[in-house]
Amino acid sequence: MKNSKESIRLFENPILESLTKTNALFVIATLALISLSILLFGIIKIKLSILGYIVLFLSGTFVYTLAEYLIHRFVYHSGEYKNPKKWIFKIHGMHHTTPRDKQRLVLPLPVSIPLAGLFIFIFWLIMGNYVLLFFPGFLMGYSYYLSIHYFIHTTKPPKNFFRYLWKHHLLHHYKNETVAFGLTSPLWDIIFGTMPKDKKLE
Ligand SMILES: [Zn+2]
Ligand SMILES: [Zn+2]
């Protein structure tokens, strides 16, 4: 089953089951478009210097990388995530069982859009309307993550800088699931001490 391209049935209900399968590139493009629309709205609504816009956008991306690490480590890998009877299996455990199931490499939009709304609300409580410039950076970080993750599981490692990210995530899948939780960068793995010690994939 490991490394399988097959699909696992997650729900008895055929409608729910079909909602768990989605075209990754369509989701990525939609989220990137939402990010750009909010950014444009933010730029029209809030007057700042170019540097101010860039700093807020990049702060959102930076906070995203931390959220990516924390959610992967403490939510996705919590409890019995490999037990098909548990809800967390449907979110992440199944990805470890069938990592190459192309239709299940991204959270479907009916889940990710409400989640995006929740994040906007939380950030709005903290920073008010600046969320219109901060959140696009956060969401763009997530779209970037989804793209990299999709290509890691569907294509061979490239011969450039991205090769490192391929290896880091494949070590998480095929060597040790208790390390290498960061995907877009190993930064938080270095800070929190979860870098893989054994770096050989075979
Ligand atoms: Zn994982
Ligand atoms: Zn993966």
PDB file of C-alpha atoms and ligand atoms in Angstrom:
ATOM      1  CA  MET A   1       0.000   0.000   0.000  1.00  0.00           C
ATOM      2  CA  LYS A   2       2.878   2.341   0.805  1.00  0.00           C
ATOM      3  CA  ASN A   3       3.771   4.653  -2.078  1.00  0.00           C
ATOM      4  CA  SER A   4       0.565   3.566  -3.758  1.00  0.00           C
ATOM      5  CA  LYS A   5      -1.180   5.627  -6.400  1.00  0.00           C
ATOM      6  CA  GLU A   6      -4.433   3.893  -5.470  1.00  0.00           C
ATOM      7  CA  SER A   7      -7.244   5.658  -3.695  1.00  0.00           C
ATOM      8  CA  ILE A   8      -8.744   4.687  -0.357  1.00  0.00           C
ATOM      9  CA  ARG A   9     -12.461   5.070   0.292  1.00  0.00           C
ATOM     10  CA  LEU A  10     -12.881   7.651   3.061  1.00  0.00           C
ATOM     11  CA  PHE A  11     -16.674   7.972   3.304  1.00  0.00           C
ATOM     12  CA  GLU A  12     -19.575   5.538   2.760  1.00  0.00           C
ATOM     13  CA  ASN A  13     -21.674   8.415   1.434  1.00  0.00           C
ATOM     14  CA  PRO A  14     -20.895   8.781  -2.305  1.00  0.00           C
ATOM     15  CA  ILE A  15     -21.365  12.584  -2.304  1.00  0.00           C
ATOM     16  CA  LEU A  16     -18.994  13.097   0.647  1.00  0.00           C
ATOM     17  CA  GLU A  17     -16.574  10.650  -0.943  1.00  0.00           C
ATOM     18  CA  SER A  18     -16.564  12.565  -4.242  1.00  0.00           C
ATOM     19  CA  LEU A  19     -15.988  15.848  -2.372  1.00  0.00           C
ATOM     20  CA  THR A  20     -12.710  14.471  -0.954  1.00  0.00           C
ATOM     21  CA  LYS A  21     -11.265  14.170  -4.478  1.00  0.00           C
ATOM     22  CA  THR A  22     -10.193  17.286  -6.236  1.00  0.00           C
ATOM     23  CA  ASN A  23      -8.017  18.653  -9.013  1.00  0.00           C
ATOM     24  CA  ALA A  24      -4.968  20.048  -7.222  1.00  0.00           C
ATOM     25  CA  LEU A  25      -4.012  22.581  -9.873  1.00  0.00           C
ATOM     26  CA  PHE A  26      -7.543  24.025  -9.949  1.00  0.00           C
ATOM     27  CA  VAL A  27      -7.484  24.481  -6.146  1.00  0.00           C
ATOM     28  CA  ILE A  28      -4.010  26.075  -6.243  1.00  0.00           C
ATOM     29  CA  ALA A  29      -5.023  28.505  -9.018  1.00  0.00           C
ATOM     30  CA  THR A  30      -8.259  29.431  -7.192  1.00  0.00           C
ATOM     31  CA  LEU A  31      -6.472  30.132  -3.891  1.00  0.00           C
ATOM     32  CA  ALA A  32      -3.748  32.167  -5.635  1.00  0.00           C
ATOM     33  CA  LEU A  33      -6.464  34.194  -7.374  1.00  0.00           C
ATOM     34  CA  ILE A  34      -8.289  34.795  -4.071  1.00  0.00           C
ATOM     35  CA  SER A  35      -4.972  35.906  -2.537  1.00  0.00           C
ATOM     36  CA  LEU A  36      -4.333  38.397  -5.357  1.00  0.00           C
ATOM     37  CA  SER A  37      -7.920  39.741  -5.192  1.00  0.00           C
ATOM     38  CA  ILE A  38      -7.682  40.402  -1.437  1.00  0.00           C
ATOM     39  CA  LEU A  39      -4.261  42.003  -1.957  1.00  0.00           C
ATOM     40  CA  LEU A  40      -5.616  44.317  -4.635  1.00  0.00           C
ATOM     41  CA  PHE A  41      -8.546  45.266  -2.368  1.00  0.00           C
ATOM     42  CA  GLY A  42      -6.089  45.877   0.496  1.00  0.00           C
ATOM     43  CA  ILE A  43      -3.869  48.106  -1.648  1.00  0.00           C
ATOM     44  CA  ILE A  44      -6.894  50.190  -2.705  1.00  0.00           C
ATOM     45  CA  LYS A  45      -8.237  50.427   0.864  1.00  0.00           C
ATOM     46  CA  ILE A  46      -5.025  50.955   2.859  1.00  0.00           C
ATOM     47  CA  LYS A  47      -2.499  53.607   1.898  1.00  0.00           C
ATOM     48  CA  LEU A  48       1.079  52.603   2.716  1.00  0.00           C
ATOM     49  CA  SER A  49       4.505  52.889   1.112  1.00  0.00           C
ATOM     50  CA  ILE A  50       5.543  50.114  -1.302  1.00  0.00           C
ATOM     51  CA  LEU A  51       7.889  48.862   1.413  1.00  0.00           C
ATOM     52  CA  GLY A  52       4.970  48.737   3.878  1.00  0.00           C
ATOM     53  CA  TYR A  53       2.957  46.568   1.464  1.00  0.00           C
ATOM     54  CA  ILE A  54       5.912  44.245   0.884  1.00  0.00           C
ATOM     55  CA  VAL A  55       6.701  43.881   4.611  1.00  0.00           C
ATOM     56  CA  LEU A  56       3.077  43.037   5.488  1.00  0.00           C
ATOM     57  CA  PHE A  57       2.728  40.558   2.606  1.00  0.00           C
ATOM     58  CA  LEU A  58       6.015  38.804   3.425  1.00  0.00           C
ATOM     59  CA  SER A  59       5.159  38.730   7.155  1.00  0.00           C
ATOM     60  CA  GLY A  60       2.031  36.787   6.168  1.00  0.00           C
ATOM     61  CA  THR A  61       4.156  34.321   4.183  1.00  0.00           C
ATOM     62  CA  PHE A  62       6.594  33.947   7.072  1.00  0.00           C
ATOM     63  CA  VAL A  63       3.807  33.292   9.601  1.00  0.00           C
ATOM     64  CA  TYR A  64       2.362  30.783   7.110  1.00  0.00           C
ATOM     65  CA  THR A  65       5.594  28.726   7.218  1.00  0.00           C
ATOM     66  CA  LEU A  66       5.259  28.495  11.012  1.00  0.00           C
ATOM     67  CA  ALA A  67       1.566  27.533  10.746  1.00  0.00           C
ATOM     68  CA  GLU A  68       2.488  24.880   8.158  1.00  0.00           C
ATOM     69  CA  TYR A  69       5.025  23.357  10.562  1.00  0.00           C
ATOM     70  CA  LEU A  70       2.821  23.497  13.678  1.00  0.00           C
ATOM     71  CA  ILE A  71      -0.312  22.154  11.971  1.00  0.00           C
ATOM     72  CA  HIS A  72       1.593  19.321  10.276  1.00  0.00           C
ATOM     73  CA  ARG A  73       3.429  18.346  13.440  1.00  0.00           C
ATOM     74  CA  PHE A  74       0.770  18.817  16.127  1.00  0.00           C
ATOM     75  CA  VAL A  75      -2.565  18.454  14.290  1.00  0.00           C
ATOM     76  CA  TYR A  76      -1.979  16.187  11.277  1.00  0.00           C
ATOM     77  CA  HIS A  77       0.270  13.832  13.253  1.00  0.00           C
ATOM     78  CA  SER A  78      -1.820  13.845  16.419  1.00  0.00           C
ATOM     79  CA  GLY A  79      -3.449  10.789  18.001  1.00  0.00           C
ATOM     80  CA  GLU A  80      -4.007   7.711  15.910  1.00  0.00           C
ATOM     81  CA  TYR A  81      -3.555   9.425  12.557  1.00  0.00           C
ATOM     82  CA  LYS A  82      -2.836   6.092  10.852  1.00  0.00           C
ATOM     83  CA  ASN A  83      -6.091   4.528  12.085  1.00  0.00           C
ATOM     84  CA  PRO A  84      -8.675   4.617   9.241  1.00  0.00           C
ATOM     85  CA  LYS A  85     -11.473   4.913  11.805  1.00  0.00           C
ATOM     86  CA  LYS A  86     -10.231   8.308  13.081  1.00  0.00           C
ATOM     87  CA  TRP A  87     -11.090  11.647  11.438  1.00  0.00           C
ATOM     88  CA  ILE A  88      -7.437  12.694  11.378  1.00  0.00           C
ATOM     89  CA  PHE A  89      -6.759   9.749   9.051  1.00  0.00           C
ATOM     90  CA  LYS A  90      -9.072  11.356   6.472  1.00  0.00           C
ATOM     91  CA  ILE A  91      -7.127  14.628   6.793  1.00  0.00           C
ATOM     92  CA  HIS A  92      -3.544  13.342   6.779  1.00  0.00           C
ATOM     93  CA  GLY A  93      -3.085   9.643   7.672  1.00  0.00           C
ATOM     94  CA  MET A  94      -4.474   8.609   4.299  1.00  0.00           C
ATOM     95  CA  HIS A  95      -1.831  10.768   2.586  1.00  0.00           C
ATOM     96  CA  HIS A  96       0.845   8.709   4.345  1.00  0.00           C
ATOM     97  CA  THR A  97      -0.877   5.500   3.212  1.00  0.00           C
ATOM     98  CA  THR A  98      -1.348   6.550  -0.431  1.00  0.00           C
ATOM     99  CA  PRO A  99       1.050   9.494  -0.932  1.00  0.00           C
ATOM    100  CA  ARG A 100       0.768   9.391  -4.712  1.00  0.00           C
ATOM    101  CA  ASP A 101      -3.020   9.567  -4.937  1.00  0.00           C
ATOM    102  CA  LYS A 102      -3.100  12.664  -7.185  1.00  0.00           C
ATOM    103  CA  GLN A 103      -6.698  13.556  -6.364  1.00  0.00           C
ATOM    104  CA  ARG A 104      -6.008  13.811  -2.651  1.00  0.00           C
ATOM    105  CA  LEU A 105      -2.928  16.013  -2.487  1.00  0.00           C
ATOM    106  CA  VAL A 106      -4.795  19.178  -1.483  1.00  0.00           C
ATOM    107  CA  LEU A 107      -7.625  20.001   0.899  1.00  0.00           C
ATOM    108  CA  PRO A 108     -10.752  20.448  -1.242  1.00  0.00           C
ATOM    109  CA  LEU A 109     -12.120  24.001  -1.569  1.00  0.00           C
ATOM    110  CA  PRO A 110     -15.264  23.338   0.547  1.00  0.00           C
ATOM    111  CA  VAL A 111     -12.830  22.740   3.437  1.00  0.00           C
ATOM    112  CA  SER A 112     -10.031  25.190   2.633  1.00  0.00           C
ATOM    113  CA  ILE A 113     -12.215  28.256   1.940  1.00  0.00           C
ATOM    114  CA  PRO A 114     -14.029  28.158   5.332  1.00  0.00           C
ATOM    115  CA  LEU A 115     -10.628  27.546   6.964  1.00  0.00           C
ATOM    116  CA  ALA A 116      -9.232  30.580   5.137  1.00  0.00           C
ATOM    117  CA  GLY A 117     -12.200  32.577   6.509  1.00  0.00           C
ATOM    118  CA  LEU A 118     -11.357  31.418  10.033  1.00  0.00           C
ATOM    119  CA  PHE A 119      -7.707  32.454   9.637  1.00  0.00           C
ATOM    120  CA  ILE A 120      -8.752  35.869   8.243  1.00  0.00           C
ATOM    121  CA  PHE A 121     -10.999  36.358  11.293  1.00  0.00           C
ATOM    122  CA  ILE A 122      -8.245  35.411  13.764  1.00  0.00           C
ATOM    123  CA  PHE A 123      -5.704  37.693  12.060  1.00  0.00           C
ATOM    124  CA  TRP A 124      -8.293  40.495  11.814  1.00  0.00           C
ATOM    125  CA  LEU A 125      -8.780  40.293  15.614  1.00  0.00           C
ATOM    126  CA  ILE A 126      -5.011  40.804  15.978  1.00  0.00           C
ATOM    127  CA  MET A 127      -4.268  43.418  13.307  1.00  0.00           C
ATOM    128  CA  GLY A 128      -7.573  44.841  12.056  1.00  0.00           C
ATOM    129  CA  ASN A 129      -7.715  45.886   8.400  1.00  0.00           C
ATOM    130  CA  TYR A 130      -3.998  45.228   7.854  1.00  0.00           C
ATOM    131  CA  VAL A 131      -5.174  41.638   7.451  1.00  0.00           C
ATOM    132  CA  LEU A 132      -6.039  42.632   3.866  1.00  0.00           C
ATOM    133  CA  LEU A 133      -2.309  42.904   3.126  1.00  0.00           C
ATOM    134  CA  PHE A 134      -1.028  40.248   5.551  1.00  0.00           C
ATOM    135  CA  PHE A 135      -3.411  37.413   4.677  1.00  0.00           C
ATOM    136  CA  PRO A 136      -2.656  37.403   0.909  1.00  0.00           C
ATOM    137  CA  GLY A 137       0.972  36.617   1.840  1.00  0.00           C
ATOM    138  CA  PHE A 138      -0.207  33.839   4.154  1.00  0.00           C
ATOM    139  CA  LEU A 139      -2.500  32.368   1.495  1.00  0.00           C
ATOM    140  CA  MET A 140       0.152  32.683  -1.209  1.00  0.00           C
ATOM    141  CA  GLY A 141       2.519  30.747   1.079  1.00  0.00           C
ATOM    142  CA  TYR A 142      -0.137  28.030   1.315  1.00  0.00           C
ATOM    143  CA  SER A 143      -0.630  27.982  -2.487  1.00  0.00           C
ATOM    144  CA  TYR A 144       3.141  27.704  -2.887  1.00  0.00           C
ATOM    145  CA  TYR A 145       3.180  24.815  -0.386  1.00  0.00           C
ATOM    146  CA  LEU A 146       0.380  23.027  -2.273  1.00  0.00           C
ATOM    147  CA  SER A 147       2.250  23.402  -5.585  1.00  0.00           C
ATOM    148  CA  ILE A 148       5.563  22.105  -4.220  1.00  0.00           C
ATOM    149  CA  HIS A 149       3.816  19.252  -2.385  1.00  0.00           C
ATOM    150  CA  TYR A 150       1.891  18.276  -5.522  1.00  0.00           C
ATOM    151  CA  PHE A 151       5.043  18.166  -7.657  1.00  0.00           C
ATOM    152  CA  ILE A 152       7.027  16.289  -4.980  1.00  0.00           C
ATOM    153  CA  HIS A 153       4.526  13.440  -5.136  1.00  0.00           C
ATOM    154  CA  THR A 154       3.918  13.447  -8.882  1.00  0.00           C
ATOM    155  CA  THR A 155       7.285  14.203 -10.518  1.00  0.00           C
ATOM    156  CA  LYS A 156      10.951  13.247 -10.172  1.00  0.00           C
ATOM    157  CA  PRO A 157      13.217  15.540  -8.082  1.00  0.00           C
ATOM    158  CA  PRO A 158      14.511  18.448 -10.199  1.00  0.00           C
ATOM    159  CA  LYS A 159      18.235  19.130 -10.546  1.00  0.00           C
ATOM    160  CA  ASN A 160      18.120  22.521  -8.854  1.00  0.00           C
ATOM    161  CA  PHE A 161      17.619  24.091  -5.431  1.00  0.00           C
ATOM    162  CA  PHE A 162      14.186  22.443  -5.067  1.00  0.00           C
ATOM    163  CA  ARG A 163      15.833  19.022  -4.976  1.00  0.00           C
ATOM    164  CA  TYR A 164      16.533  19.654  -1.275  1.00  0.00           C
ATOM    165  CA  LEU A 165      12.820  20.174  -0.522  1.00  0.00           C
ATOM    166  CA  TRP A 166      11.963  16.966  -2.396  1.00  0.00           C
ATOM    167  CA  LYS A 167      14.393  14.980  -0.264  1.00  0.00           C
ATOM    168  CA  HIS A 168      13.297  16.631   3.006  1.00  0.00           C
ATOM    169  CA  HIS A 169       9.650  15.715   2.451  1.00  0.00           C
ATOM    170  CA  LEU A 170      10.384  12.240   1.076  1.00  0.00           C
ATOM    171  CA  LEU A 171      12.442  11.525   4.223  1.00  0.00           C
ATOM    172  CA  HIS A 172       9.301  12.434   6.217  1.00  0.00           C
ATOM    173  CA  HIS A 173       7.260   9.947   4.170  1.00  0.00           C
ATOM    174  CA  TYR A 174       9.608   7.054   3.594  1.00  0.00           C
ATOM    175  CA  LYS A 175      12.145   7.206   6.419  1.00  0.00           C
ATOM    176  CA  ASN A 176      10.806   8.776   9.589  1.00  0.00           C
ATOM    177  CA  GLU A 177       7.361  10.337  10.058  1.00  0.00           C
ATOM    178  CA  THR A 178       8.392  11.969  13.331  1.00  0.00           C
ATOM    179  CA  VAL A 179      10.803  14.416  11.658  1.00  0.00           C
ATOM    180  CA  ALA A 180      10.879  16.874   8.708  1.00  0.00           C
ATOM    181  CA  PHE A 181       7.470  18.519   9.180  1.00  0.00           C
ATOM    182  CA  GLY A 182       8.351  21.676   7.260  1.00  0.00           C
ATOM    183  CA  LEU A 183       7.737  21.481   3.552  1.00  0.00           C
ATOM    184  CA  THR A 184       8.395  24.899   2.064  1.00  0.00           C
ATOM    185  CA  SER A 185      11.582  25.206   4.131  1.00  0.00           C
ATOM    186  CA  PRO A 186      13.464  23.285   6.832  1.00  0.00           C
ATOM    187  CA  LEU A 187      13.669  26.465   9.006  1.00  0.00           C
ATOM    188  CA  TRP A 188      11.235  25.384  11.745  1.00  0.00           C
ATOM    189  CA  ASP A 189      12.609  21.827  11.770  1.00  0.00           C
ATOM    190  CA  ILE A 190      16.018  23.342  12.537  1.00  0.00           C
ATOM    191  CA  ILE A 191      14.585  25.646  15.244  1.00  0.00           C
ATOM    192  CA  PHE A 192      12.441  22.956  16.914  1.00  0.00           C
ATOM    193  CA  GLY A 193      14.985  20.122  16.549  1.00  0.00           C
ATOM    194  CA  THR A 194      13.091  17.885  14.135  1.00  0.00           C
ATOM    195  CA  MET A 195      15.654  17.713  11.331  1.00  0.00           C
ATOM    196  CA  PRO A 196      16.138  14.156  10.022  1.00  0.00           C
ATOM    197  CA  LYS A 197      19.313  12.597  11.418  1.00  0.00           C
ATOM    198  CA  ASP A 198      19.454   9.810   8.865  1.00  0.00           C
ATOM    199  CA  LYS A 199      19.513  11.602   5.525  1.00  0.00           C
ATOM    200  CA  LYS A 200      19.684   8.523   3.302  1.00  0.00           C
ATOM    201  CA  LEU A 201      16.441   7.673   1.556  1.00  0.00           C
ATOM    202  CA  GLU A 202      17.297   4.043   0.798  1.00  0.00           C
TER     203      GLU A 202
HETATM  204 ZN    ZN B   1       2.969  13.955   7.539  1.00  0.00          ZN
HETATM  205 ZN    ZN B   2       3.414  14.436   1.279  1.00  0.00          ZN
END
